[in-house]
XYZ file of C-alpha atoms in Angstrom:
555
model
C 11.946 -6.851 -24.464
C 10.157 -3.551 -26.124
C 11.070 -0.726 -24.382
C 7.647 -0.144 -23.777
C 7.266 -2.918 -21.153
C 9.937 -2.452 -19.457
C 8.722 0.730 -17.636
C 7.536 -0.042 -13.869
C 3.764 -0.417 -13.426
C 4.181 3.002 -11.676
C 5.540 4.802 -14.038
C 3.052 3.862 -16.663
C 0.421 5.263 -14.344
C 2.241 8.228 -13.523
C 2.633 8.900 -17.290
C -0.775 7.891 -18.039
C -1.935 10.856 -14.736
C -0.003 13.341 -15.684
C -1.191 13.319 -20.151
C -4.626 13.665 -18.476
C -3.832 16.332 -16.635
C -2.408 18.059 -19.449
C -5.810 17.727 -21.462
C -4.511 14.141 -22.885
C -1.400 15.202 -24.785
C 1.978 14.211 -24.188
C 3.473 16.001 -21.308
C 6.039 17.706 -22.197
C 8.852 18.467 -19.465
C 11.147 20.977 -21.109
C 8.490 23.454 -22.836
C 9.144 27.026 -21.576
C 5.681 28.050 -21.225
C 3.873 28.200 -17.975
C 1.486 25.226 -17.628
C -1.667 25.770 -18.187
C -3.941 26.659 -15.013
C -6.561 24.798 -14.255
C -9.058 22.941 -11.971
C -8.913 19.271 -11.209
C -12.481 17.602 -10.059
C -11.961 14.370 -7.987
C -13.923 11.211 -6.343
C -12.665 9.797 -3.535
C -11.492 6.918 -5.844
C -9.599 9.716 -7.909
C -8.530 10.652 -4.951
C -6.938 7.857 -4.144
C -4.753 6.746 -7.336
C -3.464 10.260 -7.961
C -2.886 10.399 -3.852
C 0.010 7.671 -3.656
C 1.582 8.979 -7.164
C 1.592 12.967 -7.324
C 2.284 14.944 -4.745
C 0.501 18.622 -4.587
C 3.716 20.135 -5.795
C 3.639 18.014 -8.805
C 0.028 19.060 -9.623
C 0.985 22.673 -9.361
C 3.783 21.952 -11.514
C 1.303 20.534 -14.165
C -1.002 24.296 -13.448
C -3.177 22.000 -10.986
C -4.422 25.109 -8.758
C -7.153 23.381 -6.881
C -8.176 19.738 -6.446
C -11.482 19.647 -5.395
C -13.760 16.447 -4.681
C -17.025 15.583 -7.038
C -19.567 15.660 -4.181
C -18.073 19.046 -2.179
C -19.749 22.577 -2.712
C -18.064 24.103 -4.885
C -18.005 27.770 -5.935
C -18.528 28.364 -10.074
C -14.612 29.357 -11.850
C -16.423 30.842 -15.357
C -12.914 31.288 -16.793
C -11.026 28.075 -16.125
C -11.119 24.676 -17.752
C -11.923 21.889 -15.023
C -10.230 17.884 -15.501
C -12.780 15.536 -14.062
C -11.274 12.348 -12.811
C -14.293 10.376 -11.871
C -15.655 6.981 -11.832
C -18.261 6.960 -14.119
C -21.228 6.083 -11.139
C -24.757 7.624 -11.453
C -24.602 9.777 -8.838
C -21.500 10.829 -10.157
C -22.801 11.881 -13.667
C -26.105 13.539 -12.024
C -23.336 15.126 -10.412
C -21.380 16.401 -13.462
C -24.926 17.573 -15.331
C -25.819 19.827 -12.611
C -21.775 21.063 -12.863
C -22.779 21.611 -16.710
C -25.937 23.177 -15.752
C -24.866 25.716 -13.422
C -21.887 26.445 -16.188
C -19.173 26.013 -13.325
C -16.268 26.009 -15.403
C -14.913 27.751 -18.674
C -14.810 24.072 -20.150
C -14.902 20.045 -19.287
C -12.468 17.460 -19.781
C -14.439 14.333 -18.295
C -12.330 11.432 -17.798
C -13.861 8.335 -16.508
C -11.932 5.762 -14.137
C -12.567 3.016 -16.121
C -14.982 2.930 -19.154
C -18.328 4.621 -19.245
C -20.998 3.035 -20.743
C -22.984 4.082 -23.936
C -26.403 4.836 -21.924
C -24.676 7.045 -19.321
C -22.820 8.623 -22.094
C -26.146 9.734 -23.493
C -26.974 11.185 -20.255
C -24.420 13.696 -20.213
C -25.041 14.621 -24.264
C -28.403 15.545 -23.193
C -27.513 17.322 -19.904
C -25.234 19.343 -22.068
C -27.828 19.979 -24.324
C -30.148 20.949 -22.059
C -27.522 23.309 -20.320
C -26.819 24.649 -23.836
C -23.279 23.412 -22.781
C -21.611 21.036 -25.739
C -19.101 23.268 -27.139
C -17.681 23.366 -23.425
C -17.161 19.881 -23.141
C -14.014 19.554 -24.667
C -13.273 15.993 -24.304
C -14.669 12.793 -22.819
C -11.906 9.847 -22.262
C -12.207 6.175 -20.314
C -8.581 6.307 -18.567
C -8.666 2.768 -17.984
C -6.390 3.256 -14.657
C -9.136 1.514 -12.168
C -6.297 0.523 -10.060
C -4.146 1.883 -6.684
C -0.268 1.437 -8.104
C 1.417 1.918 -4.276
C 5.200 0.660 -5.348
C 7.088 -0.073 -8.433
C 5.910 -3.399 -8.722
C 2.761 -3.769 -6.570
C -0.923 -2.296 -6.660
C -4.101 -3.267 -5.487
C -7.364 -2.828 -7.087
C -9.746 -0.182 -4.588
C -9.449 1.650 -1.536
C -12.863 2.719 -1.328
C -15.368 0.134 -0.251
C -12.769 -2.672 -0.482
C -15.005 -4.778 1.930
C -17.160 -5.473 -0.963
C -14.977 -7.253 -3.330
C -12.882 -8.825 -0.037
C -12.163 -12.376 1.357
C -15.482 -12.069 3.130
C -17.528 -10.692 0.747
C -16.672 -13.625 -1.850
C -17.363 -16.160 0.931
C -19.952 -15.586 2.739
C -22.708 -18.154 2.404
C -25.704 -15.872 1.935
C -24.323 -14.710 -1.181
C -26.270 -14.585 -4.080
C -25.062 -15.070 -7.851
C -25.957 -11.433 -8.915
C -24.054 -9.879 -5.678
C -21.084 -12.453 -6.808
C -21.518 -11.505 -10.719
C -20.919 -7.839 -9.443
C -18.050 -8.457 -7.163
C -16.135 -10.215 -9.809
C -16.946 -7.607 -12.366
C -14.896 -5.060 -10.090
C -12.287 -7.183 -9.558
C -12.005 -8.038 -13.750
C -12.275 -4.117 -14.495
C -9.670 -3.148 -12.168
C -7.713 -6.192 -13.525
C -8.540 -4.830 -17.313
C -7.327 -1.419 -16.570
C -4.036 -2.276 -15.407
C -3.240 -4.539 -18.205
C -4.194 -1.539 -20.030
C -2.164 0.636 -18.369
C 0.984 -2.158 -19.001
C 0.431 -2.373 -22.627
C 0.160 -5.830 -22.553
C -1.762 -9.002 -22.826
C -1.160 -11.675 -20.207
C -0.976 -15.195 -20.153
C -3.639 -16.613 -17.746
C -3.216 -19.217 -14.974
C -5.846 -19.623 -12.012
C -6.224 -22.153 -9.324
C -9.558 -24.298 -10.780
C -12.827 -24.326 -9.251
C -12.875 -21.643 -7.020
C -13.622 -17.385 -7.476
C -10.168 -17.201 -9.055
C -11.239 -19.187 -12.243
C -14.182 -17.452 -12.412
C -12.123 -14.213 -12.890
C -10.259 -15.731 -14.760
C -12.667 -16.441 -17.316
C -14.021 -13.181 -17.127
C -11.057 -11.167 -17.669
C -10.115 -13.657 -20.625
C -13.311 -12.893 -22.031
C -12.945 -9.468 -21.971
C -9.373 -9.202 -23.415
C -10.218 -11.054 -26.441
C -13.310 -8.863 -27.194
C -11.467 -6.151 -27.054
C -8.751 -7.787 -29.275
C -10.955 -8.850 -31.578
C -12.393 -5.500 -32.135
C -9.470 -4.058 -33.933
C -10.502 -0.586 -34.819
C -10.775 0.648 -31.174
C -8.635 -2.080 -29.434
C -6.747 -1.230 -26.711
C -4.153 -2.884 -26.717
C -2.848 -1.933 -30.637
C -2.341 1.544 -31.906
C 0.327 4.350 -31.161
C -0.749 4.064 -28.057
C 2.160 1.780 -26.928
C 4.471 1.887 -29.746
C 5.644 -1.283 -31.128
C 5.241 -3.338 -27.867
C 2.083 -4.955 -28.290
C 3.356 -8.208 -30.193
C 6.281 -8.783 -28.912
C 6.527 -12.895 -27.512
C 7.162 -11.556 -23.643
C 3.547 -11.216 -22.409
C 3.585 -11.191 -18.874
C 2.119 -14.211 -16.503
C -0.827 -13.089 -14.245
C -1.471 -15.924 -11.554
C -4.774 -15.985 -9.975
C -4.928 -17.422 -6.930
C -7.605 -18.245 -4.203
C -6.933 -16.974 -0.768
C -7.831 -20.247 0.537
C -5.069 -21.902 -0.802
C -2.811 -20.113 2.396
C -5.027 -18.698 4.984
C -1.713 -18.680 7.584
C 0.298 -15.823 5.952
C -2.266 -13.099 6.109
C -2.654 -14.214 10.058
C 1.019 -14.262 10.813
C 2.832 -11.873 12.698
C 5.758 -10.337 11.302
C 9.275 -8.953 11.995
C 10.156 -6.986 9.086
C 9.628 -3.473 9.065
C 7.354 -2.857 6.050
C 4.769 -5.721 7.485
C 5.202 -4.412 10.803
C 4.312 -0.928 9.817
C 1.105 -2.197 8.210
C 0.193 -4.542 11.077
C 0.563 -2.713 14.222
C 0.049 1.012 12.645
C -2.782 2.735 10.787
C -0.907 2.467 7.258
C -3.001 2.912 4.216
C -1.769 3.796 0.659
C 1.854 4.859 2.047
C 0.244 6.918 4.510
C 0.971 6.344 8.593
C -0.747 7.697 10.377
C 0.492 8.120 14.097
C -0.973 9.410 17.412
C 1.966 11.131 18.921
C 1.192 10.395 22.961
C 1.788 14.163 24.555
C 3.167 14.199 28.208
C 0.463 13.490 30.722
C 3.033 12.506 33.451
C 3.679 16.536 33.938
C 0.105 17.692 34.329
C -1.425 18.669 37.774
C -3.569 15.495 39.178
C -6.814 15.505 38.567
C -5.930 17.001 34.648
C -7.583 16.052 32.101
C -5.143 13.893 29.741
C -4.171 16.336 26.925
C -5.518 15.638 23.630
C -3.042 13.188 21.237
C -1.886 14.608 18.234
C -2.480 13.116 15.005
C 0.345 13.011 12.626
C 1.002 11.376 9.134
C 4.086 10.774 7.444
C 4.216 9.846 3.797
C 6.257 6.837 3.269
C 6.551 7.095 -0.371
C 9.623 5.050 -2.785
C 11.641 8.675 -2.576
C 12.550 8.037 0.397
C 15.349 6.295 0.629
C 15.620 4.934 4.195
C 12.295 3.642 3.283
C 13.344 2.035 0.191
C 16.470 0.316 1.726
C 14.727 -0.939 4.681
C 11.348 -1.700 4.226
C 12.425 -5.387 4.151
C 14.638 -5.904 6.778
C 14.027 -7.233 10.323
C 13.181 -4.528 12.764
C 16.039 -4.582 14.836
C 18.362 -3.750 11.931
C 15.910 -1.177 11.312
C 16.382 0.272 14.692
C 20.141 -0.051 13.861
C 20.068 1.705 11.030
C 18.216 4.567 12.331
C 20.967 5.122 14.809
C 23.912 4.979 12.957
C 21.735 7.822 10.439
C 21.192 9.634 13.341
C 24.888 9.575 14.473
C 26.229 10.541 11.066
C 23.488 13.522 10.940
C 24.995 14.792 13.867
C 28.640 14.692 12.913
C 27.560 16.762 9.928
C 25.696 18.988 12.100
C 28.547 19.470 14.493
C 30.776 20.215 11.604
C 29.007 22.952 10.783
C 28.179 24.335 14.323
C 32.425 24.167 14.720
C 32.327 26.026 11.237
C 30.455 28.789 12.462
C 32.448 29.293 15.671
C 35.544 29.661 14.007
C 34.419 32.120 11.182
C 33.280 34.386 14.327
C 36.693 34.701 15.511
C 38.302 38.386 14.986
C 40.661 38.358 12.252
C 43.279 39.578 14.789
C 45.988 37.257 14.847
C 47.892 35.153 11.755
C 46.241 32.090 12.630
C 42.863 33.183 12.469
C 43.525 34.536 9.060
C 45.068 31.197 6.907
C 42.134 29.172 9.179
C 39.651 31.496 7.551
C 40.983 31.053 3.584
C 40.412 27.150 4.006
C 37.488 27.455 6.121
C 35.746 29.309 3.566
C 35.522 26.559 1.223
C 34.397 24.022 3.847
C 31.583 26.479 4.928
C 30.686 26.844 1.041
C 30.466 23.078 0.957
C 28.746 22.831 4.034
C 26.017 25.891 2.968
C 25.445 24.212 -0.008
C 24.821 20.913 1.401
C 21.794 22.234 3.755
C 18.976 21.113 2.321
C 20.475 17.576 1.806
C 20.831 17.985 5.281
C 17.741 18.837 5.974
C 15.829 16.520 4.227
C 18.146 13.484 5.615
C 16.846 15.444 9.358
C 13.599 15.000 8.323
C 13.872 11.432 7.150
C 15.848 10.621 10.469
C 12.802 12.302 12.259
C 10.052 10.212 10.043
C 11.360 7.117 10.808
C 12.667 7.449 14.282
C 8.783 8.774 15.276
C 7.693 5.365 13.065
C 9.782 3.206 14.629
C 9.281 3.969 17.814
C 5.466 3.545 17.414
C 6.252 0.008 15.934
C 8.368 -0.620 18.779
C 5.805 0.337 21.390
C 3.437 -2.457 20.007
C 6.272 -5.025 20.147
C 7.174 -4.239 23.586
C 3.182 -4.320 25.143
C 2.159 -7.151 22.969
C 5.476 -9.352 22.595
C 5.279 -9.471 18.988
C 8.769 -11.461 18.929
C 7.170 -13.961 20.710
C 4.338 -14.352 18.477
C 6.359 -14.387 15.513
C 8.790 -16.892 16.774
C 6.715 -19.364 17.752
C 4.378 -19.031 14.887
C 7.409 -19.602 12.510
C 7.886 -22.828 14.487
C 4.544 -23.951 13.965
C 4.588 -23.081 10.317
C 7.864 -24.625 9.601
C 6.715 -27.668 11.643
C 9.693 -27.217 14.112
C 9.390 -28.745 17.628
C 7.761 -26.139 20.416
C 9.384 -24.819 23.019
C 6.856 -23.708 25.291
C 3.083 -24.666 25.435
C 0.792 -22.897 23.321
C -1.467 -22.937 26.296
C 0.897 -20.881 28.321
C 0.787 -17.781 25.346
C -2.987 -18.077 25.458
C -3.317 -17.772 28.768
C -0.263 -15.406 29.557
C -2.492 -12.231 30.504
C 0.186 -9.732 29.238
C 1.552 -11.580 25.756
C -0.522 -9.411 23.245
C -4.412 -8.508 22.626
C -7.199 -11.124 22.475
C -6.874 -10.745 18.752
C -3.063 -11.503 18.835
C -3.897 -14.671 20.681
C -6.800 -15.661 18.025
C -3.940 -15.255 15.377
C -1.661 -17.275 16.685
C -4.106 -20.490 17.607
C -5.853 -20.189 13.930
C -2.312 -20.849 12.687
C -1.609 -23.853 14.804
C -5.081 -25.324 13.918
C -5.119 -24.300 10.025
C -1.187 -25.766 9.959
C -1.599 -28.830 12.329
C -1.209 -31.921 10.318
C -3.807 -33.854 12.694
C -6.693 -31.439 14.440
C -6.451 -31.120 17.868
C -8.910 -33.461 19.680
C -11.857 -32.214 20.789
C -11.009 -32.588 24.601
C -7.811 -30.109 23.883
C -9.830 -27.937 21.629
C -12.306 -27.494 24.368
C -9.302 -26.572 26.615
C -7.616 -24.218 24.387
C -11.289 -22.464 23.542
C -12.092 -22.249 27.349
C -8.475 -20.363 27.879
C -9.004 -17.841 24.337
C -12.976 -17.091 25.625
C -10.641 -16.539 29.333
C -8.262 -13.813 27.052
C -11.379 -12.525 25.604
C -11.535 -13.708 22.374
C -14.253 -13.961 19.605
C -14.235 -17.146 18.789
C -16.129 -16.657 15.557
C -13.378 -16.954 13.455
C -12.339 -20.417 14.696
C -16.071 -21.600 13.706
C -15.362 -20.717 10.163
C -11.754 -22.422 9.984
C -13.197 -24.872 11.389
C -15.586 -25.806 9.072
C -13.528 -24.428 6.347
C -10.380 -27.089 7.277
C -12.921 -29.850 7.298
C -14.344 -28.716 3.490
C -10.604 -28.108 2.375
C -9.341 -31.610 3.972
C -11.743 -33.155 1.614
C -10.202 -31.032 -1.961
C -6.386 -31.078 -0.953
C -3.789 -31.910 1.524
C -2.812 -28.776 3.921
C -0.405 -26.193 2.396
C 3.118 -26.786 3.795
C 5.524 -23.722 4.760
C 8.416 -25.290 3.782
C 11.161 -26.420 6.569
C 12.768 -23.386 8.120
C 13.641 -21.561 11.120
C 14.045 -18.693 12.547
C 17.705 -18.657 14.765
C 17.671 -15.773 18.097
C 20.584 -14.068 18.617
C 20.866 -13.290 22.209
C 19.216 -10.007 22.976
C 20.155 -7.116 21.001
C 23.782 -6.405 22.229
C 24.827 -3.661 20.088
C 21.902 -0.807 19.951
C 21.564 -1.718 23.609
C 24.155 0.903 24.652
C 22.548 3.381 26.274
C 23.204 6.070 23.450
C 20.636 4.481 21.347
C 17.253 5.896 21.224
C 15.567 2.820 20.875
C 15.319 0.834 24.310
C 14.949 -2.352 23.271
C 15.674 -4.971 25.763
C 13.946 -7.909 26.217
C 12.788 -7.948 22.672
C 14.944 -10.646 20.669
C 17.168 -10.510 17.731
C 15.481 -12.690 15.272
C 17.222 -13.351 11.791
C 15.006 -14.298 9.186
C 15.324 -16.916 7.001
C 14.351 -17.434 3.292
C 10.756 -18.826 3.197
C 8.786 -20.345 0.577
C 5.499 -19.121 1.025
C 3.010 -21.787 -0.995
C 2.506 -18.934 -3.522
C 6.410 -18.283 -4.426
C 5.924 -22.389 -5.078
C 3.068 -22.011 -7.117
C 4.568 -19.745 -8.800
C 7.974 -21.225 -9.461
C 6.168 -24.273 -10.375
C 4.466 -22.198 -13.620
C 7.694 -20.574 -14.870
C 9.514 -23.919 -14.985
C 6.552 -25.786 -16.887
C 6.369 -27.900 -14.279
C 2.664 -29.904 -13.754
C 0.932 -28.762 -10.756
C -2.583 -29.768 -9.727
């Protein structure tokens, strides 16, 4: 494979950042000089790829002084260059010619999201003509990086008014062609940029008849213009060295969402899924509210406000990393034997210190202190490892025991267990009436999830006498019961194009209740909540996709 394609998606956008930052050249880490400083200009969809890949110390590294969004006041900097990293919206470039107007900056690097078009173009020439401004724009560059990268190997296409190009937005029946032109125009442009970004051009599959063929066709369309166009193509040049004919080109499989409605409605039990299910967790970002005491205060007191904190959980950290897909329990393991192993270094130290504070009186005192030296050397020097494994410790104890809060009040092992039965077709132990109507197993919305499972993965609908029955005991729980109108009449359309997705055979085994963190030095309480091993599951995606790298025909 070229070189070239071998470098994570994240890297290539980090890359990609950090030469616009550095007025599109090469960024070059060894050169002695000091960077360079300057001003970077933001929207909030700037704001948010640059967010989950630099941190503010690496834009100060690359002479970022201030980030500033598009749309905030800002004060005029005559003698600085500004980098604008914008999308390239009107209100957006009425934005920038009033910048150029009121001669802001010392000069303008303008680099759009994803490509500007030749009209808007125009209206910044003339703004800058206007404003007597042209020699101050120094450059103007489409970035082609319209997409969030949040891991090595995963992204998604907008944080900012994702509603409109959702599951909803594509479905809903009062949708009109133009409103579903636009929203698959985002999705195609994001999709664009990141082959862009990847230096490479994929191999299309998509599920037929439905919005993903439609992108599909789009996208397709798109790639070979710009192939065909091989002055300015993007995807040729020294852009990407010699990569962009080698045989590898990667697969992109577009797939409807209807095709497995169960997975995004299933509770989970690993700690990455929980984190984003129970917690506020957006682009890496968790945001927790720490509960402060209120069992202390005076009767009568007014609760005292929560605290909002929010912890980065980004691929350098390692915990993270390691754990993000195990079950929670391990996780709560793991925390505890990191916390245990923090302390013995800690008390090491402490002992250390004690023993260098002794008088150098007597013999013994003086060969401990020759030896001791060294250890305390060693142990000096390894303080800030030390204190960045503290903080870690502290990040994901705090997490955890947020996560662990929800599984306790809602009885989130329940729900996942018995939802894994359903999906894997096992027999029941309990009634699904009972969960339903248990008043303290989980929030009306927990219930909703769990009965839209059983009746999108039943092979045979429930009869109507039952369904009235189990609707009469989820309006009881409080449930909307909007959504089960739409599966409804979404399971009898789908009946009638294929047969139901199936989950594969597996199971999920209990073991016991969670002997070993139970002991009473463990920070997490967790009794009661079971010990559930997960099994490898075949989700009807991973079959799809299987399917396509062995050639195999698949309707």
């Amino acid at each position: 494979m070229a070189a070239a394609a071998a470098a994570s998606i994240r890297e290539r956008q980090t890359v990609a950042l950090k030469r616009m930052l550095n007025f599109n050249v090469p960024h070059v880490k060894n050169s002695t000089g000091e960077p360079v400083w300057k001003v970077l200009i933001y929207d909030r969809f700037g704001q948010d790829i640059i967010s989950p890949l630099l941190s503010v110390k690496e834009l100060r590294d690359m002479g970022i002084t201030l980030h500033l969004l598009l749309h905030s006041d800002r004060d005029p900097i005559p003698d600085v260059p500004a980098v604008y990293f914008v999308m390239p919206s009107e209100e957006n470039i009425d934005r920038m010619c009033q910048d150029l107007r009121n001669q802001l900056y010392e000069s303008y690097y303008l680099n759009f999201i994803s490509a500007i078009s030749r009209s808007k173009l125009e209206d910044i020439a003339n703004a800058a003509l206007a404003a007597s401004a042209v020699a101050q724009v120094a450059k103007v560059f489409d970035q082609y990086l319209n997409f969030i990268t949040l891991e090595d190997d995963m992204f998604v296409l907008c944080n900012q008014n994702k509603e409109l190009v959702s599951y909803r937005a594509i479905n809903r029946p009062d949708i009109t062609d133009t409103e579903m032109e636009t929203v698959m125009d985002t999705i195609v442009d994001s999709l664009f940029c990141f082959f862009v970004t990847l230096g490479a051009v994929p191999i299309i599959r998509c599920s037929r008849g439905t919005a993903a063929e439609m992108v599909a066709v789009k996208l397709d369309k798109k790639l070979r213009e710009n192939l065909r166009d091989a002055r300015n193509s993007l995807f040729t040049g020294d852009t990407l060295g010699a990569g962009q004919f080698s045989f590898q080109r990667p697969l992109l499989v577009l797939v409807d969402r209807n095709i497995d409605l169960a997975t995004p409605l299933h509770h989970t039990w690993t700690y990455q899924a929980l984190v984003h299910d129970v917690l506020d967790f957006h682009l890496n970002r968790v945001n927790l509210e720490e509960s402060s005491g209120v069992e202390n205060s005076p009767a009568g007191a007014r609760p005292k406000r929560k605290n909002k904190k929010s912890y980065d959980l980004t691929p350098v950290d390692k915990f993270w990393q390691k754990h993000k897909g195990s079950p929670f329990p391990e996780v709560a393991e793991s925390v505890q034997q990191e916390l245990e192993s923090y302390r013995a270094q800690e008390d090491e130290v402490k002992r250390l210190k004690s023993i260098m504070g002794l008088e150098g009186e007597d013999e013994g005192a003086i060969s401990m202190l020759s030896d001791n030296t060294a250890k305390l050397t060693s142990a000096v020097s390894s303080l800030p490892e030390l204190l960045e494994k503290k903080r870690l410790i502290d990040l994901h104890t705090n997490v955890a025991t947020a996560v662990l809060e929800h599984i306790k009040a809602r009885k989130l092992d329940v729900y996942f267990e018995y939802e894994e039965k359903i999906m894997s077709k096992t027999t029941l132990d309990k009634s699904l009436l009972d969960i339903i109507s248990d008043p303290d197993a989980g929030t009306p919305e927990d219930k909703m999830r769990l009965f839209l499972i059983y009746y999108i993965s039943a092979q045979q609908a429930p009869s109507e006498a039952d369904l009235e029955q189990y609707k009469k005991a989820l309006t009881d729980a409080g449930c909307n019961l909007n959504p089960l109108q739409y599966i409804k009449q979404w399971k009898a359309f789908a009946k009638m194009a294929s047969a139901p997705a199936s989950y594969g055979n597996t199971t999920t085994k209990s073991m016991g209740l969670l002997s070993r963190v139970m002991n009473t030095g463990s920070q997490f309480v967790m009794e009661g909540v079971k010990n559930l091993v997960l099994k490898q599951q075949n989700l009807p995606v991973t079959r799809i996709l299987d399917n396509l790298m062995e050639m195999k025909s698949n309707p």
